[in-house]
RNA sequence: GGUGGGUUGGCCGAGAGGCGAGGCAACGGACUGCAAAUCCGUCUACACGGGUUCAAAUCCCGUACCCACCUCCA
């Protein structure tokens, strides 16, 4: 079976046929770095990381571009509220995002371009659009430049909407727009309310980029006028992706062949909006769960399915994942084997991670049943590698590894004496004494279990 | 008004005309001095009302409820 994926534009699962054999160009809309990343934000990071890994597994030479939007209205508003420069806020949140990705073993993309670093490319594209008659400088002297949606007959094709069916933007300032649905390519500098540092020179006066233009410009720069896959969250379909496609194609660039959109994580049935507070920020969640457990929770759901976040569900997922880890520990295998065909089929079917995870557990069970778990453990490792969930991956060590080791050997020394005593009691069939010692250790939060190779302890 | 998605067992979460996904929890059994871990088994679900079909969670029609997007949200 070849790799198939659901294309939002055609609303069907299609065979993946790259523009160039053996190569895959992937552009994903990253985040606007304006607040601490929460669980919902990193979902797309994890989802597209799995895509990237799978494409690589399939042998593609992948160029993966994931941008960062480091200038926009919200960044300006928030930084003003916090009394610090916008670039300070954006950079701080960018670093926070990097930490979150690292904690979840989201591999860095090939390149992570930032909007502010690509103003010349945007200006070039905007000028081209004006030349072609698809954009115009606002006549009200605001310095804005708008895309003329009426000039582009296939506007709305990505989201299958007709211009006249769209709700006129009541909240947006119509300013110098010819049609209320025209969107900003360039935003003139508002001297009275915006810092000069948030403006760049352009043929239309100082200003800053509109939201959508950056992605068209950067995708074009790093992936060329046509590339394979464009991804992002469902909310970006409209207007962001619709506009990206319109302005790119209006400039004569074919743009993306496939569109992939990941679904939301909701809390209490509601969109996990940035205004809901910070209880589910990555640093907060990682106080209670390991990164690998959170990643497993995110990978176990299909990328196009809503996930209703709950601590109970995350807890259950973590328990389930530990089952896999325990199996690997017991097997003591470190060499990855081959992927089971059922796993490959699941992944090829639009990244069917839920079915893939089911295969994972099937193999764990078979391995637990078998006399020799080695071949099964090898398969499990191979599957975990593809999903970015291999516990042995150094990415999970974080900065705590060394201290954990020291702690472990200290506890080991303390527990060893007690276990020794317990062994003597057991030899003498003094079960009461043996159980008392085990209880005593458990009081300290350490679980003792007897295995064929002797007792083992683990932190509860 | 337009566009898209959803409603599955105690819980989470797949599937998309016939064959019990998987996980968590619970219960029973095996193993164990007792446990733990592991294995085996049990719990046979698809919002509601119609319809099509030999056969519907899956297709069609209708209803209810939920969510998202409609010009700077992952």
PDB file of C-alpha atoms (C1' of nucleotides) in Angstrom, chain B:
ATOM      1  C1'   G B   1     -26.947  33.223   6.461  1.00  0.00           C
ATOM      2  C1'   G B   2     -22.584  30.175   4.545  1.00  0.00           C
ATOM      3  C1'   U B   3     -18.815  26.188   5.390  1.00  0.00           C
ATOM      4  C1'   G B   4     -16.813  22.041   7.927  1.00  0.00           C
ATOM      5  C1'   G B   5     -16.638  18.371  11.985  1.00  0.00           C
ATOM      6  C1'   G B   6     -18.941  15.519  15.780  1.00  0.00           C
ATOM      7  C1'   U B   7     -22.564  12.215  19.112  1.00  0.00           C
ATOM      8  C1'   U B   8     -19.538   4.644  19.770  1.00  0.00           C
ATOM      9  C1'   G B   9     -19.559   0.170  25.992  1.00  0.00           C
ATOM     10  C1'   G B  10     -18.177   2.324  33.184  1.00  0.00           C
ATOM     11  C1'   C B  11     -14.226   5.787  30.878  1.00  0.00           C
ATOM     12  C1'   C B  12     -10.793   7.052  26.715  1.00  0.00           C
ATOM     13  C1'   G B  13     -10.718   6.095  21.765  1.00  0.00           C
ATOM     14  C1'   A B  14     -10.587   3.401  16.453  1.00  0.00           C
ATOM     15  C1'   G B  15     -13.562   1.632  12.456  1.00  0.00           C
ATOM     16  C1'   A B  16     -16.956   3.440   7.692  1.00  0.00           C
ATOM     17  C1'   G B  17     -22.052  -2.303   4.603  1.00  0.00           C
ATOM     18  C1'   G B  18     -21.105  -8.767   6.948  1.00  0.00           C
ATOM     19  C1'   C B  19     -15.816 -10.722  10.404  1.00  0.00           C
ATOM     20  C1'   G B  20     -15.900  -8.354  18.815  1.00  0.00           C
ATOM     21  C1'   A B  21      -9.512  -2.346  17.003  1.00  0.00           C
ATOM     22  C1'   G B  22      -6.826  -1.106  21.084  1.00  0.00           C
ATOM     23  C1'   G B  23      -6.094   1.091  25.960  1.00  0.00           C
ATOM     24  C1'   C B  24      -7.819   2.195  31.060  1.00  0.00           C
ATOM     25  C1'   A B  25     -11.129   0.490  34.926  1.00  0.00           C
ATOM     26  C1'   A B  26     -14.007  -3.662  36.953  1.00  0.00           C
ATOM     27  C1'   C B  27     -14.896  -8.853  37.731  1.00  0.00           C
ATOM     28  C1'   G B  28     -13.465 -14.225  37.321  1.00  0.00           C
ATOM     29  C1'   G B  29      -9.368 -17.723  36.422  1.00  0.00           C
ATOM     30  C1'   A B  30      -3.969 -19.205  35.857  1.00  0.00           C
ATOM     31  C1'   C B  31       0.789 -18.015  38.068  1.00  0.00           C
ATOM     32  C1'   U B  32       2.592 -16.361  43.229  1.00  0.00           C
ATOM     33  C1'   G B  33       3.730 -18.119  50.311  1.00  0.00           C
ATOM     34  C1'   C B  34       0.674 -13.513  49.650  1.00  0.00           C
ATOM     35  C1'   A B  35       1.247  -9.730  46.252  1.00  0.00           C
ATOM     36  C1'   A B  36       3.032  -7.236  41.861  1.00  0.00           C
ATOM     37  C1'   A B  37       3.910  -8.034  36.824  1.00  0.00           C
ATOM     38  C1'   U B  38       2.171 -11.247  33.003  1.00  0.00           C
ATOM     39  C1'   C B  39      -1.274 -14.457  30.515  1.00  0.00           C
ATOM     40  C1'   C B  40      -6.448 -16.371  29.668  1.00  0.00           C
ATOM     41  C1'   G B  41     -11.570 -15.125  30.061  1.00  0.00           C
ATOM     42  C1'   U B  42     -16.080 -11.845  31.048  1.00  0.00           C
ATOM     43  C1'   C B  43     -18.517  -6.938  30.311  1.00  0.00           C
ATOM     44  C1'   U B  44     -21.327  -7.767  22.596  1.00  0.00           C
ATOM     45  C1'   A B  45     -21.550  -0.399  22.361  1.00  0.00           C
ATOM     46  C1'   C B  46     -22.475   2.894  18.188  1.00  0.00           C
ATOM     47  C1'   A B  47     -27.642  10.212  19.790  1.00  0.00           C
ATOM     48  C1'   C B  48     -33.004   9.593  18.173  1.00  0.00           C
ATOM     49  C1'   G B  49     -36.960   8.338  14.312  1.00  0.00           C
ATOM     50  C1'   G B  50     -37.794   6.360   9.637  1.00  0.00           C
ATOM     51  C1'   G B  51     -35.869   4.003   5.092  1.00  0.00           C
ATOM     52  C1'   U B  52     -32.549   0.997   1.543  1.00  0.00           C
ATOM     53  C1'   U B  53     -30.323  -4.033   1.890  1.00  0.00           C
ATOM     54  C1'   C B  54     -30.141 -11.062   2.599  1.00  0.00           C
ATOM     55  C1'   A B  55     -27.083  -7.950   6.030  1.00  0.00           C
ATOM     56  C1'   A B  56     -26.424  -0.874   8.640  1.00  0.00           C
ATOM     57  C1'   A B  57     -22.454   1.823  13.974  1.00  0.00           C
ATOM     58  C1'   U B  58     -21.196   2.244   8.622  1.00  0.00           C
ATOM     59  C1'   C B  59     -25.517   4.102   2.996  1.00  0.00           C
ATOM     60  C1'   C B  60     -30.193   7.458   2.358  1.00  0.00           C
ATOM     61  C1'   C B  61     -34.040  10.882   4.525  1.00  0.00           C
ATOM     62  C1'   G B  62     -35.481  13.477   8.797  1.00  0.00           C
ATOM     63  C1'   U B  63     -34.835  15.180  14.075  1.00  0.00           C
ATOM     64  C1'   A B  64     -32.114  16.608  18.419  1.00  0.00           C
ATOM     65  C1'   C B  65     -27.850  18.183  20.760  1.00  0.00           C
ATOM     66  C1'   C B  66     -22.532  19.715  20.656  1.00  0.00           C
ATOM     67  C1'   C B  67     -18.186  22.042  18.443  1.00  0.00           C
ATOM     68  C1'   A B  68     -15.284  24.916  14.956  1.00  0.00           C
ATOM     69  C1'   C B  69     -14.482  28.669  11.000  1.00  0.00           C
ATOM     70  C1'   C B  70     -16.563  33.098   8.214  1.00  0.00           C
ATOM     71  C1'   U B  71     -10.436  38.113   7.341  1.00  0.00           C
ATOM     72  C1'   C B  72      -4.399  38.432  12.011  1.00  0.00           C
ATOM     73  C1'   C B  73      -6.673  31.472  16.674  1.00  0.00           C
ATOM     74  C1'   A B  74      -2.850  25.399  16.628  1.00  0.00           C
TER      75        A B  74
END
